[in-house]
Amino acid sequence: MAVAFDEMNGPGGDVRSAYQELSRWLKETPPDALQYRRQEAELLFRRIGITFAVYGDSDAQERLIPFDVIPRILSGKEWTVLEKGLKQRVRALNLFLRDIYHNRDILRANIIPDDLIFQNPVFRPEMNGQDVPHDVYVHIAGIDIIRVDDNDFIVLEDNARTPSGVSYMLENREIMMRLFPDLFARHRVAPVERYPDELLSCLRSVAPKSAAAEPTVALMTPGIYNSAYYEHSFLADKLGIELVEGRDLIVKNDEVFMRTTEGLKRVDVIYRRVDDDFLDPLTFRPDSALGVPGLMSAYAAGNITLANAVGTGIADDKAIYSYMPDVVKFYLGEEPILKNVPTWRCREPKDLSYVLDNLGDLVVKEVHGSGGYGMLIGPAATKATIEAFRDKLKREPEGFIAQPTLALSTCPTCVESGLAPRHVDLRPFVLTGRDRTTIVPGGLTRVALKEGSLVVNSSQGGGTKDTWILDE
Amino acid sequence: MLSRTAENLFWLARYVERAEYIARTIDATLRVTALPAAYIGKTNEWESALLTAGVSQSFYEAYGEANERNVIEYLSFNAENPSSIRNCIEAARLNSRSVRTALTSEMWDTINGAWIELQEVWSKGTTSREELARFLRFVQETSLRFDGSAYRTMLRNDAYWFSRLGVHLERADNTARILDVKYHVLLPEEEHVGGPLDFYQWTSILRSVSALTAYHWVYRETLKPWLIADLLILNDSLPRSLASCYGNLVRNLDQIGVAYGRQGPAQRHARGVRNRLEHSHMDDVFQHGVHEFIQEFIADNARLGEIVTKQYLI
C-alpha cells in the first residue's frame, strides 16, 4: 500500500498552509500538557454522559468514544469545493428517490438495472406513488468523505437513513474551546453552533400542509438502550422539542398525537431516529414495540412529515453507490464534483472474477452492512478469513461489492507514544429543507486510533476529532 | 409536557428521596444498636429497619437472620431489593437518562456523578464502619445536592412541580412508615407499654427524619413521645411531617391545575387528606388509635400516587 497522504505534513514533508499555526503551537507545547488535556477531556465527556452503547458487549454497555485533542483542519478554499460537491450530491439523492418512487425515468434510461431496486430489501413498495411534503426525502444526510491526496474529496458512503454523529461535532467543539482557548485565539475557526437552529428551521419548513402555522416537531428515539441515545436527547434539548418514543405517540383519524400531561397534542413533523422497519408494526415488522401503529397511514394521508422519509435506504445502499456518478449526471446534467471510490459490483461476473483473483488487495463490503461490521480488509486479513470470504462471495455474489484498499489520509494524533499519524475520514451533515440546502462548516472527523488501521467506526475502536474549517 | 417525561421526573425524585431515607434509617439504626443492650431492651432494631423500609417480607425470602450484616447488605447493596440504595440510585439514573432534556445540567451532573462514584462501592462493598459511614453520608449528600440543584436551577413549570410531587409523596410515605413501625413507643404515658429505655428509641426516630434539633426548638421540652408524634404528624413547620408534605402536595397540584386550567381528582384527594391533618389534634389521633390513623394515612397517600398517575402520567 502506498504511503498515505498526511494532511499536516504534505507530500514533500512541508507543513500545509492550513496547519502552519497548529504545527507551531505543537512545537511550543510540551507533550505532557497534551496528555494532561486529553485526560481532562475524557473526564468531561464522562461527566456530561456523552456515551455510546456498543451492541453485543455487555461489559462496555456505555462506552466513551475516544476523543483526540489535535484538531483536523481544512482551509476555507478546500471547504468551498467540498460544500459545493456535497450539495450537488444530496440534490441528486433527493431527485433519485423522488424518481424511484414515481416515474422511474432512470430505470427506463437503463442506467440502473431494475432488479437492483426491486429485489432490494431496503426498497419500500409502500412508498410507490406517494408524495412526500415538498419532495424532500433526505432532510439530513451524513456523507462520509475521505481523501487520498491533496486534490480530491472522495465519497466513501452516503448515509441517507438516520445518520448519527452530529452531537460529537458540536460537543467536540465545546470541549476544545474549553481546553484550548489559546489555540482558538490563534486561528479563525468557522463556528458550528448554529447547527441546531438550522436543523429546526429545516424541519419546520417541511411540515405538511395540514399543519398549524407553528408546526410541532418531535424527535423520535428507539429509547435509552439505543447506541445513539445520548445524541437523540442532546439534539431534542438543543432544538427545544420533545424527545418521544413510540409509546408516547398515538394515531387517531390519520393524525399523529403525543400523550402529554394535558392530553393529546398533534405532532406535524417527526425527526425520527428509528429505522423504517420499526416505525409502524402494522406496515413493517409486527413484532416491533418501538413503533406507532397507524403511523404509515397518517403518513400516506399527508398529515405527518417523517424526516428522513421512509425508503431512503435505496439511495445509500452500497450496491447503488457505485452508480452515483451516473445518477448525478442523469438528474443534474453536471459532472460530479465529488469522486466515488472505484467499485467492483460482485453481481457482475466480470467484476466478480477480478475480485476473486485479487481478494488479498481489496476491501470487500456487504451491500447491506454498516458500522464496519462484516467487511474484509484484504491486506490485513489472515488466509483463513480470505478463504471464508471467497466462499461467501461465490455463494452470494450479489450481496457484496469490492473496492481497492485506499490509503486514507492521516492526521497527527495524540497516542501513547506522543504524536503519530492516524487515518481519518470526515462526515459533514447536509440539511435539506423546503427552499434551501445548508451545511454547517465542519463535520465529524473519525480517526482510526490503532496504528495502521483503516477502520474509523466507533464500534470498532475509532475515535473522533474536532474539525476546523478556517475562515480565511 | 409528555406524560412519560412527567412520570420519569416524578419517579426520579421519589428514588432519590427513598435512597436518602434508607441511608438515614441505617444510620439511625447503627447508632441505637451501638448502645449497650441495657439501654435498648430486647427489640431487634434491624428487624425494625426492614419494616420501616417496607421490605421485611422479601428480606426473609433471601436471608435467614435479620442481623446487622445481612440487613445493611440488603438495604444498601442488594440488587434484588427494588428499594435498596443501589437500586434507587440505578433507577434514578435510568430515569434521568430518559428525561435528560427536562433536567438541568446540575441535576444530571449530581445523579450521573453519584452513579459513577458508586460503581466502585457496588463492586467492592464497604469493608469497614468508616467506609460504610462515608457511603451513607455520600448518599444523603447526593440527595441534598439533587434537591438543592432542582430548587436553584429548574424553571418553575410543570416539570418542577411533578418532580416536587414525587419528593413529597415519597417523604410522606417514609415518615408514615417510621410511625407505623414505632407507634408503640409513642403512646401517651398511661398506655405506654415500654419504659425509660424508650428514650433512645425516640431519639432514633427523630434522627431518621432529621428532626432531633427541630424538636427542641419547637417544644423546648425534654423528649415526650406524644410531642414527637405531634411533630411528625401535625406540625407543618417540620419539612418531613405529614402535614408539611401535604401542604406542599396541595400547593404543587394547584400550580399544575392553574397552569393547565383544570383541576381534577388528584387535587380534590390531596386537599381532603390535607384538611384532615389540619383539623386533627393529637388527642383525637390517640383516641382514634395512632396505628389506625397511620395505616389510613399510608393507604390515602398511596391512593394519591395512583390518582396522579392516572390523571397525568399515563
PDB file of C-alpha atoms in Angstrom, chain B residues 56-277:
ATOM      1  CA  SER B  56     -39.205  -7.244  55.544  1.00  0.00           C
ATOM      2  CA  GLN B  57     -41.053  -9.954  53.634  1.00  0.00           C
ATOM      3  CA  SER B  58     -38.722 -10.057  50.653  1.00  0.00           C
ATOM      4  CA  PHE B  59     -35.739  -9.958  53.014  1.00  0.00           C
ATOM      5  CA  TYR B  60     -36.716 -13.192  54.691  1.00  0.00           C
ATOM      6  CA  GLU B  61     -37.130 -14.852  51.323  1.00  0.00           C
ATOM      7  CA  ALA B  62     -33.441 -14.198  50.686  1.00  0.00           C
ATOM      8  CA  TYR B  63     -31.800 -14.220  54.112  1.00  0.00           C
ATOM      9  CA  GLY B  64     -32.095 -16.126  57.350  1.00  0.00           C
ATOM     10  CA  GLU B  65     -31.382 -13.729  60.152  1.00  0.00           C
ATOM     11  CA  ALA B  66     -32.087 -10.013  60.446  1.00  0.00           C
ATOM     12  CA  ASN B  67     -28.687  -9.068  61.790  1.00  0.00           C
ATOM     13  CA  GLU B  68     -26.562  -6.028  61.084  1.00  0.00           C
ATOM     14  CA  ARG B  69     -24.537  -7.544  58.289  1.00  0.00           C
ATOM     15  CA  ASN B  70     -27.482  -9.022  56.391  1.00  0.00           C
ATOM     16  CA  VAL B  71     -29.770  -6.031  56.739  1.00  0.00           C
ATOM     17  CA  ILE B  72     -27.153  -3.473  55.732  1.00  0.00           C
ATOM     18  CA  GLU B  73     -26.251  -5.605  52.760  1.00  0.00           C
ATOM     19  CA  TYR B  74     -29.894  -5.982  51.781  1.00  0.00           C
ATOM     20  CA  LEU B  75     -30.863  -2.356  52.256  1.00  0.00           C
ATOM     21  CA  SER B  76     -27.726  -0.882  50.715  1.00  0.00           C
ATOM     22  CA  PHE B  77     -26.344  -3.112  48.030  1.00  0.00           C
ATOM     23  CA  ASN B  78     -28.687  -5.930  47.177  1.00  0.00           C
ATOM     24  CA  ALA B  79     -29.593  -5.903  43.509  1.00  0.00           C
ATOM     25  CA  GLU B  80     -32.760  -7.963  44.099  1.00  0.00           C
ATOM     26  CA  ASN B  81     -34.237  -5.486  46.544  1.00  0.00           C
ATOM     27  CA  PRO B  82     -36.033  -2.848  44.480  1.00  0.00           C
ATOM     28  CA  SER B  83     -35.737  -0.353  47.334  1.00  0.00           C
ATOM     29  CA  SER B  84     -32.045  -0.896  48.073  1.00  0.00           C
ATOM     30  CA  ILE B  85     -29.949   2.244  47.894  1.00  0.00           C
ATOM     31  CA  ARG B  86     -28.180   0.713  44.953  1.00  0.00           C
ATOM     32  CA  ASN B  87     -31.364   0.139  43.017  1.00  0.00           C
ATOM     33  CA  CYS B  88     -32.702   3.568  43.932  1.00  0.00           C
ATOM     34  CA  ILE B  89     -29.571   5.188  42.511  1.00  0.00           C
ATOM     35  CA  GLU B  90     -29.618   2.959  39.442  1.00  0.00           C
ATOM     36  CA  ALA B  91     -33.292   3.677  38.837  1.00  0.00           C
ATOM     37  CA  ALA B  92     -32.748   7.388  39.419  1.00  0.00           C
ATOM     38  CA  ARG B  93     -30.007   7.440  36.805  1.00  0.00           C
ATOM     39  CA  LEU B  94     -32.073   5.425  34.351  1.00  0.00           C
ATOM     40  CA  ASN B  95     -34.939   7.871  34.785  1.00  0.00           C
ATOM     41  CA  SER B  96     -32.535  10.790  34.437  1.00  0.00           C
ATOM     42  CA  ARG B  97     -31.232   9.454  31.159  1.00  0.00           C
ATOM     43  CA  SER B  98     -34.770   9.149  29.858  1.00  0.00           C
ATOM     44  CA  VAL B  99     -35.582  12.747  30.723  1.00  0.00           C
ATOM     45  CA  ARG B 100     -32.252  14.419  30.230  1.00  0.00           C
ATOM     46  CA  THR B 101     -33.969  17.089  28.226  1.00  0.00           C
ATOM     47  CA  ALA B 102     -36.139  18.017  31.210  1.00  0.00           C
ATOM     48  CA  LEU B 103     -33.302  18.134  33.743  1.00  0.00           C
ATOM     49  CA  THR B 104     -30.908  20.975  34.288  1.00  0.00           C
ATOM     50  CA  SER B 105     -27.268  20.108  33.815  1.00  0.00           C
ATOM     51  CA  GLU B 106     -26.683  20.493  37.562  1.00  0.00           C
ATOM     52  CA  MET B 107     -29.295  17.845  38.337  1.00  0.00           C
ATOM     53  CA  TRP B 108     -27.946  15.475  35.736  1.00  0.00           C
ATOM     54  CA  ASP B 109     -24.433  16.059  36.964  1.00  0.00           C
ATOM     55  CA  THR B 110     -25.443  15.188  40.532  1.00  0.00           C
ATOM     56  CA  ILE B 111     -27.092  11.915  39.598  1.00  0.00           C
ATOM     57  CA  ASN B 112     -24.616  10.865  36.949  1.00  0.00           C
ATOM     58  CA  GLY B 113     -21.661  11.857  39.138  1.00  0.00           C
ATOM     59  CA  ALA B 114     -23.017   9.876  42.091  1.00  0.00           C
ATOM     60  CA  TRP B 115     -23.722   6.918  39.874  1.00  0.00           C
ATOM     61  CA  ILE B 116     -20.161   6.920  38.541  1.00  0.00           C
ATOM     62  CA  GLU B 117     -18.739   7.340  42.048  1.00  0.00           C
ATOM     63  CA  LEU B 118     -20.801   4.487  43.444  1.00  0.00           C
ATOM     64  CA  GLN B 119     -19.874   1.925  40.796  1.00  0.00           C
ATOM     65  CA  GLU B 120     -16.837   1.089  42.875  1.00  0.00           C
ATOM     66  CA  VAL B 121     -18.862   0.689  46.048  1.00  0.00           C
ATOM     67  CA  TRP B 122     -21.219  -1.706  44.252  1.00  0.00           C
ATOM     68  CA  SER B 123     -18.374  -3.857  43.061  1.00  0.00           C
ATOM     69  CA  LYS B 124     -16.409  -3.926  46.318  1.00  0.00           C
ATOM     70  CA  GLY B 125     -18.959  -3.181  49.033  1.00  0.00           C
ATOM     71  CA  THR B 126     -17.843  -1.375  52.182  1.00  0.00           C
ATOM     72  CA  THR B 127     -15.206  -3.094  54.256  1.00  0.00           C
ATOM     73  CA  SER B 128     -15.220  -1.037  57.433  1.00  0.00           C
ATOM     74  CA  ARG B 129     -17.540   1.042  59.590  1.00  0.00           C
ATOM     75  CA  GLU B 130     -15.796   4.197  58.373  1.00  0.00           C
ATOM     76  CA  GLU B 131     -16.360   3.263  54.767  1.00  0.00           C
ATOM     77  CA  LEU B 132     -19.986   2.462  55.454  1.00  0.00           C
ATOM     78  CA  ALA B 133     -20.428   5.792  57.223  1.00  0.00           C
ATOM     79  CA  ARG B 134     -18.801   7.607  54.321  1.00  0.00           C
ATOM     80  CA  PHE B 135     -21.071   5.814  51.889  1.00  0.00           C
ATOM     81  CA  LEU B 136     -24.215   6.661  53.864  1.00  0.00           C
ATOM     82  CA  ARG B 137     -23.159  10.265  54.122  1.00  0.00           C
ATOM     83  CA  PHE B 138     -22.438  10.393  50.394  1.00  0.00           C
ATOM     84  CA  VAL B 139     -25.929   9.114  49.596  1.00  0.00           C
ATOM     85  CA  GLN B 140     -27.520  11.739  51.844  1.00  0.00           C
ATOM     86  CA  GLU B 141     -25.380  14.459  50.342  1.00  0.00           C
ATOM     87  CA  THR B 142     -26.339  13.356  46.847  1.00  0.00           C
ATOM     88  CA  SER B 143     -29.979  13.757  47.752  1.00  0.00           C
ATOM     89  CA  LEU B 144     -29.313  17.194  49.236  1.00  0.00           C
ATOM     90  CA  ARG B 145     -27.409  18.276  46.150  1.00  0.00           C
ATOM     91  CA  PHE B 146     -30.111  16.951  43.877  1.00  0.00           C
ATOM     92  CA  ASP B 147     -32.835  18.711  45.832  1.00  0.00           C
ATOM     93  CA  GLY B 148     -30.791  21.882  46.012  1.00  0.00           C
ATOM     94  CA  SER B 149     -29.958  21.950  42.332  1.00  0.00           C
ATOM     95  CA  ALA B 150     -33.598  21.299  41.435  1.00  0.00           C
ATOM     96  CA  TYR B 151     -34.608  24.162  43.689  1.00  0.00           C
ATOM     97  CA  ARG B 152     -31.977  26.519  42.385  1.00  0.00           C
ATOM     98  CA  THR B 153     -31.899  25.724  38.682  1.00  0.00           C
ATOM     99  CA  MET B 154     -35.217  24.338  37.446  1.00  0.00           C
ATOM    100  CA  LEU B 155     -37.756  26.503  35.682  1.00  0.00           C
ATOM    101  CA  ARG B 156     -40.882  26.834  37.784  1.00  0.00           C
ATOM    102  CA  ASN B 157     -43.156  24.923  35.474  1.00  0.00           C
ATOM    103  CA  ASP B 158     -44.861  21.543  35.364  1.00  0.00           C
ATOM    104  CA  ALA B 159     -41.531  19.704  35.180  1.00  0.00           C
ATOM    105  CA  TYR B 160     -40.580  21.168  38.542  1.00  0.00           C
ATOM    106  CA  TRP B 161     -43.973  20.535  40.085  1.00  0.00           C
ATOM    107  CA  PHE B 162     -44.113  16.888  39.029  1.00  0.00           C
ATOM    108  CA  SER B 163     -40.676  16.353  40.449  1.00  0.00           C
ATOM    109  CA  ARG B 164     -41.767  18.002  43.733  1.00  0.00           C
ATOM    110  CA  LEU B 165     -44.855  15.795  43.825  1.00  0.00           C
ATOM    111  CA  GLY B 166     -42.525  12.809  43.792  1.00  0.00           C
ATOM    112  CA  VAL B 167     -40.432  14.185  46.646  1.00  0.00           C
ATOM    113  CA  HIS B 168     -43.351  14.936  48.938  1.00  0.00           C
ATOM    114  CA  LEU B 169     -45.320  11.819  48.212  1.00  0.00           C
ATOM    115  CA  GLU B 170     -42.276   9.665  48.956  1.00  0.00           C
ATOM    116  CA  ARG B 171     -41.349  11.693  52.018  1.00  0.00           C
ATOM    117  CA  ALA B 172     -44.838  11.398  53.465  1.00  0.00           C
ATOM    118  CA  ASP B 173     -44.738   7.661  52.903  1.00  0.00           C
ATOM    119  CA  ASN B 174     -41.363   7.358  54.629  1.00  0.00           C
ATOM    120  CA  THR B 175     -42.335   9.356  57.699  1.00  0.00           C
ATOM    121  CA  ALA B 176     -45.584   7.448  57.974  1.00  0.00           C
ATOM    122  CA  ARG B 177     -43.751   4.137  57.809  1.00  0.00           C
ATOM    123  CA  ILE B 178     -41.473   5.006  60.704  1.00  0.00           C
ATOM    124  CA  LEU B 179     -44.502   5.997  62.710  1.00  0.00           C
ATOM    125  CA  ASP B 180     -46.226   2.796  61.731  1.00  0.00           C
ATOM    126  CA  VAL B 181     -43.381   0.626  62.942  1.00  0.00           C
ATOM    127  CA  LYS B 182     -42.581   2.627  66.047  1.00  0.00           C
ATOM    128  CA  TYR B 183     -46.019   3.864  67.097  1.00  0.00           C
ATOM    129  CA  HIS B 184     -45.997   1.607  70.162  1.00  0.00           C
ATOM    130  CA  VAL B 185     -43.180   3.604  71.751  1.00  0.00           C
ATOM    131  CA  LEU B 186     -45.002   6.873  71.104  1.00  0.00           C
ATOM    132  CA  LEU B 187     -48.201   6.175  73.022  1.00  0.00           C
ATOM    133  CA  PRO B 188     -49.154   8.545  75.886  1.00  0.00           C
ATOM    134  CA  GLU B 189     -47.649   7.679  79.227  1.00  0.00           C
ATOM    135  CA  GLU B 190     -50.587   5.906  80.797  1.00  0.00           C
ATOM    136  CA  GLU B 191     -50.968   3.463  77.918  1.00  0.00           C
ATOM    137  CA  HIS B 192     -47.304   3.123  77.420  1.00  0.00           C
ATOM    138  CA  VAL B 193     -46.025  -0.393  77.068  1.00  0.00           C
ATOM    139  CA  GLY B 194     -42.302   0.389  77.107  1.00  0.00           C
ATOM    140  CA  GLY B 195     -40.214   2.047  79.771  1.00  0.00           C
ATOM    141  CA  PRO B 196     -37.477   4.650  80.168  1.00  0.00           C
ATOM    142  CA  LEU B 197     -35.477   2.633  77.701  1.00  0.00           C
ATOM    143  CA  ASP B 198     -37.545   4.225  75.011  1.00  0.00           C
ATOM    144  CA  PHE B 199     -35.630   7.467  75.211  1.00  0.00           C
ATOM    145  CA  TYR B 200     -33.116   6.023  72.771  1.00  0.00           C
ATOM    146  CA  GLN B 201     -35.859   4.815  70.509  1.00  0.00           C
ATOM    147  CA  TRP B 202     -37.282   8.306  70.420  1.00  0.00           C
ATOM    148  CA  THR B 203     -34.026   9.973  69.521  1.00  0.00           C
ATOM    149  CA  SER B 204     -33.538   7.334  66.866  1.00  0.00           C
ATOM    150  CA  ILE B 205     -36.889   8.138  65.285  1.00  0.00           C
ATOM    151  CA  LEU B 206     -36.150  11.841  65.293  1.00  0.00           C
ATOM    152  CA  ARG B 207     -32.738  11.242  63.831  1.00  0.00           C
ATOM    153  CA  SER B 208     -34.045   9.206  60.960  1.00  0.00           C
ATOM    154  CA  VAL B 209     -36.208  12.135  59.868  1.00  0.00           C
ATOM    155  CA  SER B 210     -33.510  14.687  60.753  1.00  0.00           C
ATOM    156  CA  ALA B 211     -35.721  16.304  63.360  1.00  0.00           C
ATOM    157  CA  LEU B 212     -33.821  15.910  66.621  1.00  0.00           C
ATOM    158  CA  THR B 213     -32.742  19.531  66.860  1.00  0.00           C
ATOM    159  CA  ALA B 214     -36.047  20.724  65.469  1.00  0.00           C
ATOM    160  CA  TYR B 215     -37.870  19.008  68.304  1.00  0.00           C
ATOM    161  CA  HIS B 216     -36.069  21.046  70.923  1.00  0.00           C
ATOM    162  CA  TRP B 217     -36.648  24.279  69.059  1.00  0.00           C
ATOM    163  CA  VAL B 218     -40.335  23.628  68.616  1.00  0.00           C
ATOM    164  CA  TYR B 219     -41.258  22.298  72.053  1.00  0.00           C
ATOM    165  CA  ARG B 220     -38.426  23.454  74.333  1.00  0.00           C
ATOM    166  CA  GLU B 221     -39.080  20.299  76.312  1.00  0.00           C
ATOM    167  CA  THR B 222     -37.452  17.020  77.129  1.00  0.00           C
ATOM    168  CA  LEU B 223     -38.445  14.234  74.776  1.00  0.00           C
ATOM    169  CA  LYS B 224     -42.095  13.335  75.216  1.00  0.00           C
ATOM    170  CA  PRO B 225     -43.453  10.633  72.930  1.00  0.00           C
ATOM    171  CA  TRP B 226     -46.776  12.331  72.207  1.00  0.00           C
ATOM    172  CA  LEU B 227     -44.944  15.521  71.283  1.00  0.00           C
ATOM    173  CA  ILE B 228     -42.745  13.531  68.914  1.00  0.00           C
ATOM    174  CA  ALA B 229     -45.869  12.129  67.308  1.00  0.00           C
ATOM    175  CA  ASP B 230     -47.328  15.638  67.145  1.00  0.00           C
ATOM    176  CA  LEU B 231     -44.173  16.934  65.472  1.00  0.00           C
ATOM    177  CA  LEU B 232     -44.033  14.192  62.871  1.00  0.00           C
ATOM    178  CA  ILE B 233     -47.716  14.111  62.076  1.00  0.00           C
ATOM    179  CA  LEU B 234     -49.264  17.515  62.576  1.00  0.00           C
ATOM    180  CA  ASN B 235     -46.581  20.175  62.777  1.00  0.00           C
ATOM    181  CA  ASP B 236     -46.374  21.745  59.370  1.00  0.00           C
ATOM    182  CA  SER B 237     -43.192  23.656  60.141  1.00  0.00           C
ATOM    183  CA  LEU B 238     -41.222  20.386  60.085  1.00  0.00           C
ATOM    184  CA  PRO B 239     -40.417  19.587  56.426  1.00  0.00           C
ATOM    185  CA  ARG B 240     -40.801  15.846  56.931  1.00  0.00           C
ATOM    186  CA  SER B 241     -44.063  15.938  58.839  1.00  0.00           C
ATOM    187  CA  LEU B 242     -47.149  14.531  57.182  1.00  0.00           C
ATOM    188  CA  ALA B 243     -48.847  17.925  57.442  1.00  0.00           C
ATOM    189  CA  SER B 244     -45.976  19.710  55.733  1.00  0.00           C
ATOM    190  CA  CYS B 245     -45.784  17.118  52.959  1.00  0.00           C
ATOM    191  CA  TYR B 246     -49.489  17.531  52.278  1.00  0.00           C
ATOM    192  CA  GLY B 247     -49.273  21.310  52.374  1.00  0.00           C
ATOM    193  CA  ASN B 248     -46.690  21.031  49.616  1.00  0.00           C
ATOM    194  CA  LEU B 249     -48.551  18.383  47.661  1.00  0.00           C
ATOM    195  CA  VAL B 250     -51.688  20.520  47.619  1.00  0.00           C
ATOM    196  CA  ARG B 251     -49.683  23.555  46.531  1.00  0.00           C
ATOM    197  CA  ASN B 252     -47.854  21.703  43.726  1.00  0.00           C
ATOM    198  CA  LEU B 253     -51.060  20.151  42.450  1.00  0.00           C
ATOM    199  CA  ASP B 254     -52.744  23.559  42.500  1.00  0.00           C
ATOM    200  CA  GLN B 255     -49.881  25.036  40.493  1.00  0.00           C
ATOM    201  CA  ILE B 256     -50.293  22.281  37.909  1.00  0.00           C
ATOM    202  CA  GLY B 257     -54.063  22.814  37.931  1.00  0.00           C
ATOM    203  CA  VAL B 258     -53.663  26.545  37.321  1.00  0.00           C
ATOM    204  CA  ALA B 259     -51.096  26.046  34.558  1.00  0.00           C
ATOM    205  CA  TYR B 260     -53.336  23.534  32.775  1.00  0.00           C
ATOM    206  CA  GLY B 261     -56.504  25.476  33.563  1.00  0.00           C
ATOM    207  CA  ARG B 262     -58.133  22.401  35.042  1.00  0.00           C
ATOM    208  CA  GLN B 263     -58.499  20.708  38.433  1.00  0.00           C
ATOM    209  CA  GLY B 264     -59.163  17.029  38.856  1.00  0.00           C
ATOM    210  CA  PRO B 265     -59.452  14.131  41.283  1.00  0.00           C
ATOM    211  CA  ALA B 266     -55.782  14.445  42.336  1.00  0.00           C
ATOM    212  CA  GLN B 267     -56.329  17.991  43.577  1.00  0.00           C
ATOM    213  CA  ARG B 268     -59.504  17.002  45.414  1.00  0.00           C
ATOM    214  CA  HIS B 269     -57.977  13.953  47.042  1.00  0.00           C
ATOM    215  CA  ALA B 270     -54.848  15.781  48.236  1.00  0.00           C
ATOM    216  CA  ARG B 271     -56.951  18.592  49.665  1.00  0.00           C
ATOM    217  CA  GLY B 272     -59.088  16.059  51.521  1.00  0.00           C
ATOM    218  CA  VAL B 273     -56.065  14.482  53.190  1.00  0.00           C
ATOM    219  CA  ARG B 274     -54.571  17.885  53.987  1.00  0.00           C
ATOM    220  CA  ASN B 275     -57.800  19.108  55.596  1.00  0.00           C
ATOM    221  CA  ARG B 276     -57.994  16.050  57.789  1.00  0.00           C
ATOM    222  CA  LEU B 277     -54.448  16.658  59.010  1.00  0.00           C
TER     223      LEU B 277
END
